[in-house]
Short mmCIF file of C-alpha atoms and ligand atoms in Angstrom, two decimals:
data_model
loop_
_atom_site.label_atom_id
_atom_site.label_comp_id
_atom_site.label_asym_id
_atom_site.label_seq_id
_atom_site.Cartn_x
_atom_site.Cartn_y
_atom_site.Cartn_z
CA MET A 73 44.55 93.16 60.73
CA SER A 74 45.47 94.30 57.24
CA ASP A 75 49.14 94.42 56.41
CA THR A 76 49.22 97.94 54.97
CA PRO A 77 52.56 98.83 53.40
CA ARG A 78 54.50 101.46 55.35
CA PRO A 79 54.85 104.98 54.01
CA GLU A 80 58.19 105.76 52.43
CA GLY A 81 60.84 106.53 55.07
CA SER A 82 58.77 105.41 58.06
CA LEU A 83 60.46 103.40 60.80
CA ASP A 84 57.46 101.12 61.13
CA PRO A 85 57.97 97.50 60.06
CA GLN A 86 57.76 96.62 56.41
CA ALA A 87 55.34 93.83 57.27
CA TRP A 88 53.45 94.01 60.54
CA GLU A 89 52.77 90.27 60.65
CA THR A 90 56.48 89.49 60.43
CA PHE A 91 57.15 92.03 63.16
CA ARG A 92 54.40 90.53 65.29
CA ALA A 93 56.08 87.11 65.16
CA SER A 94 59.48 88.59 66.08
CA ALA A 95 57.98 90.65 68.90
CA HIS A 96 56.18 87.63 70.33
CA SER A 97 59.39 85.65 70.23
CA ALA A 98 61.16 88.50 72.08
CA LEU A 99 58.50 88.32 74.79
CA ASP A 100 58.89 84.54 74.96
CA THR A 101 62.63 84.97 75.38
CA MET A 102 62.10 87.22 78.39
CA ILE A 103 59.45 84.99 79.96
CA ASP A 104 61.73 81.95 79.58
CA HIS A 105 64.58 83.98 81.04
CA LEU A 106 62.61 85.01 84.12
CA ALA A 107 61.08 81.58 84.61
CA GLY A 108 64.54 79.97 84.48
CA LEU A 109 66.49 82.47 86.59
CA ARG A 110 67.14 80.11 89.47
CA ASP A 111 69.12 77.70 87.28
CA LYS A 112 71.50 80.39 86.06
CA PRO A 113 74.54 81.90 87.76
CA VAL A 114 73.73 85.04 89.76
CA TRP A 115 76.36 86.88 87.77
CA GLN A 116 79.03 86.12 85.20
CA ALA A 117 81.53 88.48 83.66
CA PRO A 118 81.02 89.04 79.92
CA PRO A 119 83.87 87.35 77.99
CA ALA A 120 86.37 89.66 76.31
CA GLU A 121 85.09 88.72 72.82
CA THR A 122 81.58 89.71 73.87
CA ARG A 123 82.72 93.06 75.25
CA ALA A 124 84.74 93.62 72.07
CA ARG A 125 81.57 93.36 70.00
CA PHE A 126 80.42 96.58 71.69
CA GLN A 127 83.39 98.47 70.28
CA SER A 128 82.17 98.35 66.69
CA PRO A 129 81.69 101.38 64.42
CA LEU A 130 78.35 103.15 63.97
CA PRO A 131 76.12 100.85 61.88
CA GLN A 132 75.28 102.56 58.60
CA ALA A 133 72.88 100.03 57.17
CA GLY A 134 70.37 98.32 59.46
CA GLU A 135 70.03 94.58 60.07
CA SER A 136 66.86 92.61 60.50
CA PHE A 137 65.10 92.88 63.87
CA ASP A 138 65.44 89.08 64.23
CA ASP A 139 69.22 89.26 63.79
CA VAL A 140 69.52 92.02 66.37
CA LEU A 141 67.29 90.05 68.74
CA ASP A 142 69.62 87.07 68.34
CA THR A 143 72.59 89.28 69.23
CA PHE A 144 70.68 90.49 72.30
CA ARG A 145 70.03 86.87 73.33
CA ALA A 146 73.69 85.92 72.92
CA ASP A 147 75.59 89.00 74.02
CA ILE A 148 73.40 90.96 76.43
CA LEU A 149 70.83 88.79 78.17
CA PRO A 150 73.28 86.39 79.92
CA TYR A 151 75.40 89.18 81.40
CA GLY A 152 73.06 91.13 83.66
CA SER A 153 74.03 92.53 87.04
CA GLY A 154 72.22 89.71 88.81
CA ASN A 155 69.63 91.71 90.73
CA THR A 156 66.77 89.67 89.30
CA HIS A 157 68.25 86.45 90.75
CA PRO A 158 67.06 85.03 94.11
CA MET A 159 70.68 84.73 95.36
CA PHE A 160 71.45 88.39 94.71
CA MET A 161 71.79 90.20 98.05
CA GLY A 162 74.51 92.60 97.14
CA TRP A 163 73.04 96.02 97.11
CA VAL A 164 69.68 97.57 97.81
CA GLN A 165 68.27 96.77 94.37
CA GLY A 166 64.85 95.64 93.29
CA ALA A 167 64.34 92.47 91.28
CA GLY A 168 61.68 93.69 88.87
CA THR A 169 58.54 91.71 88.10
CA PRO A 170 57.09 90.12 84.95
CA VAL A 171 54.08 92.45 85.22
CA GLY A 172 56.33 95.49 85.50
CA MET A 173 58.27 94.33 82.45
CA VAL A 174 55.16 94.15 80.30
CA ALA A 175 53.86 97.46 81.68
CA ASP A 176 57.10 99.14 80.67
CA MET A 177 56.64 97.83 77.16
CA LEU A 178 53.09 99.21 77.08
CA ALA A 179 54.40 102.58 78.26
CA ALA A 180 57.00 102.59 75.49
CA GLY A 181 54.24 101.79 73.01
CA ILE A 182 52.15 104.75 74.15
CA ASN A 183 55.35 106.81 74.20
CA ALA A 184 53.77 109.61 76.23
CA ASN A 185 55.87 112.62 77.13
CA CYS A 186 54.93 113.14 80.76
CA GLY A 187 56.35 116.62 81.30
CA GLY A 188 52.89 118.09 80.90
CA ARG A 189 49.80 118.74 78.72
CA ASP A 190 46.42 117.17 79.05
CA HIS A 191 46.51 113.40 78.63
CA ILE A 192 45.66 110.37 80.72
CA ALA A 193 49.26 109.48 81.62
CA LEU A 194 49.33 112.47 83.97
CA ASP A 195 46.13 111.24 85.64
CA VAL A 196 47.86 107.90 86.20
CA GLU A 197 50.82 109.70 87.76
CA ARG A 198 48.44 111.77 89.94
CA GLN A 199 46.79 108.52 91.00
CA ILE A 200 50.14 107.33 92.30
CA VAL A 201 50.59 110.67 94.13
CA LEU A 202 47.18 110.16 95.76
CA TRP A 203 47.97 106.59 96.73
CA MET A 204 51.24 107.66 98.29
CA ALA A 205 49.61 110.57 100.14
CA GLU A 206 47.11 108.03 101.53
CA LEU A 207 49.84 105.54 102.45
CA PHE A 208 52.01 108.08 104.25
CA GLY A 209 49.18 110.04 105.90
CA PHE A 210 49.89 113.17 103.84
CA PRO A 211 47.15 115.65 102.82
CA LYS A 212 45.21 114.89 99.63
CA ASP A 213 46.59 117.96 97.86
CA SER A 214 50.23 116.90 98.37
CA THR A 215 52.26 117.01 95.20
CA GLY A 216 54.67 114.42 93.90
CA LEU A 217 56.37 113.10 90.83
CA PHE A 218 58.47 110.32 89.43
CA LEU A 219 62.18 110.97 89.09
CA THR A 220 64.99 108.62 88.13
CA GLY A 221 65.77 107.64 91.71
CA SER A 222 66.12 108.84 95.26
CA SER A 223 69.41 110.57 94.47
CA GLN A 224 67.38 112.93 92.26
CA ALA A 225 64.40 113.00 94.64
CA ASN A 226 66.58 113.94 97.61
CA PHE A 227 68.26 116.64 95.53
CA CYS A 228 64.91 118.07 94.42
CA ALA A 229 63.64 118.05 98.01
CA LEU A 230 66.69 120.04 99.03
CA ILE A 231 65.98 122.56 96.26
CA VAL A 232 62.39 122.91 97.51
CA ALA A 233 63.63 123.41 101.08
CA ARG A 234 66.23 125.95 99.91
CA ARG A 235 63.63 127.99 98.01
CA HIS A 236 61.30 127.76 101.02
CA ALA A 237 64.01 129.05 103.35
CA LEU A 238 65.34 131.86 101.14
CA GLY A 239 62.22 133.02 99.30
CA ALA A 240 61.61 133.79 95.64
CA THR A 241 64.66 135.97 95.08
CA THR A 242 66.99 133.02 95.42
CA ARG A 243 65.79 131.73 92.04
CA ARG A 244 67.15 134.90 90.46
CA ASP A 245 70.07 135.81 92.72
CA GLY A 246 71.29 132.40 93.75
CA LEU A 247 73.05 132.39 97.09
CA VAL A 248 74.66 135.83 96.77
CA ASN A 249 73.90 137.89 99.89
CA ALA A 250 71.74 135.05 101.20
CA PRO A 251 72.01 133.91 104.82
CA GLN A 252 74.38 130.95 105.21
CA LEU A 253 72.14 127.90 105.18
CA VAL A 254 73.06 124.75 107.14
CA ALA A 255 71.53 121.27 106.79
CA TYR A 256 71.77 118.21 109.04
CA THR A 257 71.75 114.50 108.42
CA SER A 258 73.28 111.49 110.14
CA SER A 259 76.76 110.13 109.55
CA GLU A 260 75.05 107.01 108.11
CA ALA A 261 73.08 108.99 105.50
CA HIS A 262 73.50 108.13 101.82
CA SER A 263 76.26 109.93 99.94
CA CYS A 264 73.68 111.51 97.63
CA ILE A 265 72.76 113.92 100.46
CA VAL A 266 76.31 115.24 100.43
CA GLN A 267 76.15 115.45 96.65
CA ALA A 268 72.82 117.29 96.78
CA MET A 269 74.45 119.92 99.00
CA GLU A 270 77.30 120.24 96.51
CA LEU A 271 74.97 120.54 93.51
CA SER A 272 72.70 123.05 95.26
CA GLY A 273 75.56 125.48 95.66
CA ILE A 274 75.19 125.49 99.45
CA GLY A 275 78.22 123.25 99.70
CA SER A 276 78.94 120.09 101.64
CA ALA A 277 80.83 122.09 104.28
CA HIS A 278 77.38 123.27 105.38
CA LEU A 279 76.03 119.79 105.90
CA ARG A 280 76.48 118.60 109.48
CA LEU A 281 76.85 114.85 109.89
CA VAL A 282 75.15 114.07 113.18
CA PRO A 283 76.70 111.08 115.02
CA VAL A 284 74.67 107.89 115.41
CA ASP A 285 73.80 105.66 118.37
CA SER A 286 74.56 101.94 118.74
CA GLY A 287 71.61 101.17 116.44
CA ARG A 288 73.14 103.53 113.85
CA ALA A 289 70.26 106.01 114.11
CA MET A 290 70.81 109.76 114.36
CA ARG A 291 71.38 111.06 117.91
CA VAL A 292 68.61 113.64 118.05
CA GLY A 293 69.96 115.20 121.25
CA VAL A 294 73.25 115.92 119.51
CA LEU A 295 71.33 117.27 116.50
CA ALA A 296 69.60 119.79 118.79
CA GLU A 297 72.97 120.89 120.21
CA MET A 298 74.44 121.32 116.72
CA ILE A 299 71.50 123.45 115.59
CA ALA A 300 71.80 125.65 118.70
CA ARG A 301 75.53 126.09 118.14
CA ASP A 302 75.05 127.06 114.50
CA ARG A 303 72.41 129.63 115.42
CA VAL A 304 74.77 131.17 117.97
CA ALA A 305 77.40 131.35 115.23
CA GLY A 306 74.99 133.37 113.07
CA LEU A 307 74.26 130.59 110.58
CA THR A 308 70.78 129.65 109.31
CA PRO A 309 69.75 126.03 109.88
CA PHE A 310 67.04 125.15 107.34
CA LEU A 311 66.80 121.41 106.76
CA VAL A 312 67.08 118.09 108.56
CA VAL A 313 67.27 114.91 106.47
CA GLY A 314 66.23 111.83 108.41
CA THR A 315 66.81 108.38 106.97
CA ALA A 316 64.24 105.58 106.92
CA GLY A 317 66.44 102.56 106.20
CA THR A 318 70.11 103.46 105.87
CA VAL A 319 71.96 101.94 102.98
CA ASN A 320 74.62 100.33 105.21
CA THR A 321 72.51 98.57 107.81
CA GLY A 322 68.84 99.51 107.30
CA ALA A 323 68.78 101.68 110.44
CA ILE A 324 65.80 104.00 110.90
CA ASP A 325 66.22 107.42 112.50
CA ASP A 326 63.90 108.56 115.29
CA LEU A 327 61.55 110.27 112.86
CA SER A 328 59.13 111.46 115.58
CA GLY A 329 61.98 112.98 117.55
CA ILE A 330 63.29 114.77 114.47
CA ALA A 331 59.76 115.92 113.56
CA ASP A 332 59.34 117.48 117.04
CA LEU A 333 62.64 119.27 116.77
CA CYS A 334 61.95 120.52 113.23
CA ALA A 335 58.51 121.80 114.30
CA ALA A 336 60.00 123.66 117.27
CA GLN A 337 62.90 125.04 115.22
CA LYS A 338 60.86 125.72 112.05
CA LEU A 339 63.13 123.58 109.88
CA TRP A 340 62.19 121.62 106.77
CA PHE A 341 61.94 117.92 107.69
CA HIS A 342 62.83 115.70 104.75
CA VAL A 343 63.08 111.91 104.92
CA ASP A 344 65.33 109.86 102.68
CA GLY A 345 63.13 106.80 102.54
CA ALA A 346 64.73 105.39 99.38
CA LEU A 347 64.77 101.90 100.83
CA GLY A 348 62.53 102.00 103.88
CA ALA A 349 59.59 104.37 103.35
CA LEU A 350 57.57 101.82 101.39
CA ALA A 351 57.78 99.48 104.39
CA ALA A 352 54.65 101.47 105.31
CA LEU A 353 52.93 98.92 103.03
CA SER A 354 53.53 96.21 105.62
CA PRO A 355 51.33 96.42 108.74
CA GLU A 356 54.07 94.50 110.63
CA VAL A 357 56.93 96.81 109.67
CA ALA A 358 55.07 100.15 109.38
CA PRO A 359 55.14 100.97 113.15
CA SER A 360 58.93 101.36 112.99
CA LEU A 361 58.39 104.33 110.62
CA ARG A 362 56.44 106.37 113.18
CA GLY A 363 56.95 110.09 112.51
CA LEU A 364 57.24 109.65 108.74
CA GLU A 365 53.70 111.04 108.41
CA ARG A 366 54.98 114.35 109.81
CA ALA A 367 57.69 114.91 107.19
CA ASP A 368 57.55 117.90 104.84
CA SER A 369 58.82 115.72 102.03
CA ILE A 370 59.77 112.08 101.40
CA ALA A 371 62.06 110.60 98.75
CA PHE A 372 61.65 106.92 97.97
CA ASP A 373 62.17 104.32 95.28
CA PHE A 374 59.51 102.11 93.77
CA HIS A 375 62.37 100.29 92.03
CA LYS A 376 63.73 98.93 95.31
CA TRP A 377 61.39 97.09 97.69
CA THR A 378 58.30 97.23 95.48
CA HIS A 379 60.24 95.89 92.47
CA VAL A 380 58.90 98.27 89.85
CA PRO A 381 61.43 97.96 87.00
CA TYR A 382 64.15 100.61 86.87
CA ASP A 383 63.92 103.50 87.13
CA ALA A 384 61.14 104.68 89.40
CA GLY A 385 62.21 107.12 92.10
CA PHE A 386 59.63 109.40 93.68
CA LEU A 387 59.34 112.64 95.60
CA LEU A 388 56.29 113.49 97.71
CA VAL A 389 55.89 117.02 99.11
CA ARG A 390 53.31 118.06 101.70
CA ASP A 391 52.98 121.73 100.67
CA PRO A 392 52.04 122.02 96.97
CA GLN A 393 52.79 125.76 96.88
CA ALA A 394 56.28 125.30 98.28
CA HIS A 395 56.90 122.51 95.78
CA LYS A 396 55.72 124.49 92.75
CA ALA A 397 57.51 127.64 93.87
CA ALA A 398 60.84 125.87 93.50
CA PHE A 399 60.42 124.68 89.91
CA ALA A 400 57.51 126.22 87.98
CA ASN A 401 58.51 128.66 85.27
CA PRO A 402 56.55 130.92 82.92
CA ALA A 403 58.03 129.94 79.53
CA ALA A 404 55.59 130.64 76.70
CA TYR A 405 55.70 127.09 75.35
CA LEU A 406 54.64 125.86 78.80
CA GLN A 407 51.65 128.21 78.94
CA ARG A 408 48.34 126.71 80.12
CA GLU A 409 45.10 127.06 78.21
CA PRO A 410 41.55 126.47 79.43
CA GLU A 411 40.95 123.66 76.94
CA GLY A 412 42.75 121.33 74.59
CA LEU A 413 46.13 119.66 74.94
CA ALA A 414 47.67 122.60 76.82
CA ALA A 415 45.08 122.46 79.65
CA GLY A 416 45.71 121.43 83.23
CA GLU A 417 46.87 123.45 86.21
CA THR A 418 49.89 121.66 87.63
CA TRP A 419 52.12 119.67 85.30
CA PRO A 420 55.09 117.54 86.36
CA VAL A 421 57.36 120.11 84.71
CA ASP A 422 56.22 122.53 87.46
CA LEU A 423 57.46 120.14 90.13
CA GLY A 424 60.90 119.08 89.02
CA PRO A 425 63.81 119.74 86.68
CA ASP A 426 62.73 117.43 83.84
CA LEU A 427 60.63 118.52 80.88
CA SER A 428 60.56 115.41 78.70
CA ARG A 429 59.82 112.42 80.93
CA SER A 430 58.78 108.84 80.33
CA PHE A 431 55.53 107.29 81.54
CA ARG A 432 57.09 105.72 84.65
CA ALA A 433 53.78 105.87 86.45
CA LEU A 434 52.33 103.07 84.30
CA LYS A 435 54.64 100.34 85.56
CA ALA A 436 54.03 101.46 89.17
CA TRP A 437 50.26 101.58 88.56
CA PHE A 438 50.27 98.05 87.11
CA THR A 439 52.38 96.81 90.01
CA PHE A 440 49.97 98.18 92.64
CA LYS A 441 46.86 97.14 90.68
CA VAL A 442 48.05 93.56 90.12
CA HIS A 443 49.84 92.83 93.39
CA GLY A 444 47.95 95.18 95.70
CA ALA A 445 49.37 97.04 98.66
CA ALA A 446 48.92 93.82 100.65
CA GLY A 447 50.95 91.74 98.21
CA LEU A 448 53.78 94.24 98.11
CA GLY A 449 53.68 94.71 101.89
CA GLY A 450 53.81 90.92 102.17
CA VAL A 451 57.08 90.81 100.23
CA ILE A 452 58.50 93.48 102.52
CA ALA A 453 57.53 91.59 105.68
CA GLN A 454 58.79 88.32 104.18
CA THR A 455 62.23 89.70 103.31
CA CYS A 456 62.53 91.23 106.81
CA GLY A 457 61.70 87.76 108.16
CA LEU A 458 64.44 86.19 106.02
CA ALA A 459 66.92 88.80 107.30
CA GLN A 460 65.96 87.83 110.87
CA GLN A 461 66.43 84.15 109.97
CA LEU A 462 69.92 84.87 108.63
CA ALA A 463 70.78 87.01 111.67
CA THR A 464 69.60 84.28 114.06
CA GLN A 465 71.70 81.65 112.26
CA ILE A 466 74.74 83.90 112.31
CA GLU A 467 74.35 84.60 116.01
CA ALA A 468 74.00 80.89 116.74
CA SER A 469 77.10 80.01 114.69
CA ASP A 470 80.67 80.05 115.95
CA ASP A 471 82.26 81.01 112.65
CA PHE A 472 80.41 84.31 112.05
CA VAL A 473 79.44 87.35 114.08
CA LEU A 474 76.74 89.91 113.44
CA ALA A 475 78.26 93.37 112.84
CA ALA A 476 75.13 95.52 113.29
CA PRO A 477 71.59 95.13 114.61
CA VAL A 478 69.12 94.00 111.94
CA ARG A 479 66.32 96.56 111.85
CA LEU A 480 64.85 95.83 108.43
CA ASN A 481 66.26 93.56 105.75
CA ILE A 482 70.02 94.18 105.78
CA VAL A 483 72.38 91.79 107.56
CA CYS A 484 76.01 92.81 108.11
CA PHE A 485 78.37 90.15 109.43
CA ARG A 486 81.97 89.04 109.42
CA PRO A 487 83.96 85.85 110.02
CA ALA A 488 84.56 85.39 113.77
CA GLY A 489 88.08 85.88 115.07
CA ARG A 490 89.70 85.96 111.63
CA ASN A 491 91.62 88.40 109.52
CA ALA A 492 89.30 91.17 108.31
CA ASP A 493 90.99 90.98 104.88
CA LEU A 494 89.13 87.72 104.31
CA VAL A 495 85.90 89.64 103.82
CA ARG A 496 86.85 91.20 100.49
CA ASP A 497 88.16 87.88 99.15
CA ILE A 498 85.07 85.95 100.26
CA VAL A 499 82.76 88.44 98.56
CA MET A 500 84.79 88.42 95.34
CA ASP A 501 84.98 84.62 95.38
CA LEU A 502 81.20 84.34 95.74
CA HIS A 503 80.64 86.76 92.85
CA THR A 504 83.00 84.98 90.48
CA SER A 505 81.66 81.55 91.43
CA GLY A 506 78.18 82.80 90.46
CA THR A 507 76.61 81.18 93.52
CA ALA A 508 75.59 84.23 95.54
CA ALA A 509 76.09 87.96 95.41
CA PRO A 510 76.39 89.73 98.76
CA SER A 511 78.35 92.98 98.93
CA MET A 512 80.93 94.46 101.22
CA THR A 513 80.74 97.61 103.28
CA GLN A 514 82.73 99.26 106.06
CA LEU A 515 81.35 99.60 109.56
CA ASP A 516 83.47 101.57 112.04
CA GLY A 517 86.35 101.28 109.57
CA ALA A 518 86.24 97.48 109.35
CA PRO A 519 85.03 95.51 106.30
CA VAL A 520 81.86 93.43 106.68
CA ILE A 521 79.83 91.19 104.41
CA ARG A 522 76.49 92.78 103.67
CA ALA A 523 73.40 90.85 102.63
CA ALA A 524 70.53 93.13 101.59
CA ILE A 525 67.51 90.85 101.23
CA LEU A 526 64.90 92.53 99.02
CA ASN A 527 64.14 90.02 96.35
CA HIS A 528 60.62 88.61 96.24
CA ARG A 529 62.16 85.45 94.74
CA THR A 530 64.45 84.72 97.69
CA THR A 531 63.24 81.88 99.95
CA ALA A 532 64.14 80.48 103.38
CA ASP A 533 66.04 77.69 101.58
CA ASP A 534 68.04 80.30 99.68
CA ILE A 535 69.11 81.85 102.98
CA GLN A 536 70.26 78.42 104.11
CA THR A 537 72.14 77.93 100.84
CA PHE A 538 73.63 81.41 101.14
CA LEU A 539 75.25 80.65 104.51
CA THR A 540 76.49 77.30 103.19
CA GLU A 541 78.03 79.07 100.19
CA VAL A 542 79.68 81.73 102.36
CA ARG A 543 81.23 78.94 104.47
CA ALA A 544 82.43 77.08 101.36
CA SER A 545 83.90 80.30 100.03
CA MET A 546 85.60 81.05 103.33
CA GLY A 547 87.20 77.59 103.13
CA ARG A 548 88.46 78.23 99.59
CA VAL A 549 89.79 81.66 100.47
CA GLU A 550 91.59 80.44 103.61
CA MET A 551 93.15 77.63 101.62
CA ARG A 552 94.40 80.16 99.08
CA HIS A 553 95.77 82.39 101.82
CA ARG A 554 97.70 79.42 103.23
CA VAL A 555 99.13 78.51 99.82
CA GLU A 556 100.07 82.05 98.82
CA PRO A 557 100.43 84.02 102.05
C1 PLP B 654 69.37 103.63 97.14
C2 PLP B 654 69.42 104.74 98.09
C3 PLP B 654 69.61 106.06 97.66
C4 PLP B 654 69.85 106.38 96.22
O1 PLP B 654 68.72 106.11 95.46
P1 PLP B 654 68.82 105.87 93.88
O2 PLP B 654 67.45 105.46 93.51
O3 PLP B 654 69.82 104.78 93.68
O4 PLP B 654 69.25 107.14 93.26
C5 PLP B 654 69.58 107.05 98.58
N1 PLP B 654 69.41 106.79 99.89
C6 PLP B 654 69.24 105.54 100.35
C7 PLP B 654 69.04 105.33 101.81
C8 PLP B 654 69.25 104.46 99.46
O5 PLP B 654 69.07 103.22 99.92
#
């Protein structure tokens, strides 16, 4: 390729061949990093000097790309949050993939604005919508779109359900003179459901937290009683949010039971499937999601169990008219034309709050094309198997007890017959030692160690090592407690 000089003022490289060499070396850096993950600590805190380098004034003159790359290698790359590492089990976070990484670079190169207009990126996004409709047994004309994450997707679903319940005038009048809407979810639902109620203007006081059973799934009988009571009180129930894979323990609500109730009561049935919905990719795990195919809408994250690089949340809605009615607007600059760049009937901007949007669909498309539904489903089944392995070992041990049933891939446990305060110290000790990264949560008011096993890099040996490391850490922490009581 000819090395044409750049036009005055352009941000393109002065010499493409020099840039090419730097860019290739950047790619090599990342490939070496991913290939060598296992030999690095899961996590390490950035030293104070490193953090201080991010307090510098606005750079007036630029530096060379190579120099900035070197700074990235020294000051940024070693201090990630650990979720790419096989011993990371802390939170429900995906690990990314090498293919997804390259796809994201390709998307940045194309630099499509995916709010609308007529270009292939929107066909790629519609392809993902079609694939998801097929996977979840939704109609072919279902609508969907990428959003940052399930927090956003759950919020948007609530906005669709609110518009559906109150009609078109609510977009103009808000909630003034509207019937008092009430929504329902379980006490184990993610905090973003509460937040969505706050943001929607309906208010969290109008979200009922339905109690859960011993498996931490919503008690549908109690849900029915709550709905009946609210109707008697003159309120307007409109939405039930079921959870497929709770963030605490991976519990799955009785989605069929909720679907029956919502059908009988004419309520919008939304599923927060951030973690668990994509378990539909695994023939072994999919049966536990029965009823999901009857939802009005599903929120889920490609960036969790299918390891599409952040961020890649998604909302799927059964009724395209209901979906569009909540967001589409007639601004002149969003007008559609029969031909040219402004063609196309439904644009993502009609389906959500974002206008400018990145080409998130490309990294998801590459992930499904390269790994296949079977490959991704295999990872899901494998990590559930590892969670069962860990649970079995914990149950067979005399120093740990299981704190909740293991439905999917999350294992909550605590030291047997010891001070509950140990839990926090053990988890912190493991993080700072860099050996493993579980997290801590509260179940019934008591702290537990939580291992969320999502990572496609985690092996059966890693699970063995994890338990060994937790024991070693418990020893260190108990020693410390004895020395400084
Ligand atoms: C992760 C998660 C969320 C939030 O999703 P984000 O993508 O982090 O916004 C909501 N609900 C559940 C059950 C989750 O696991």
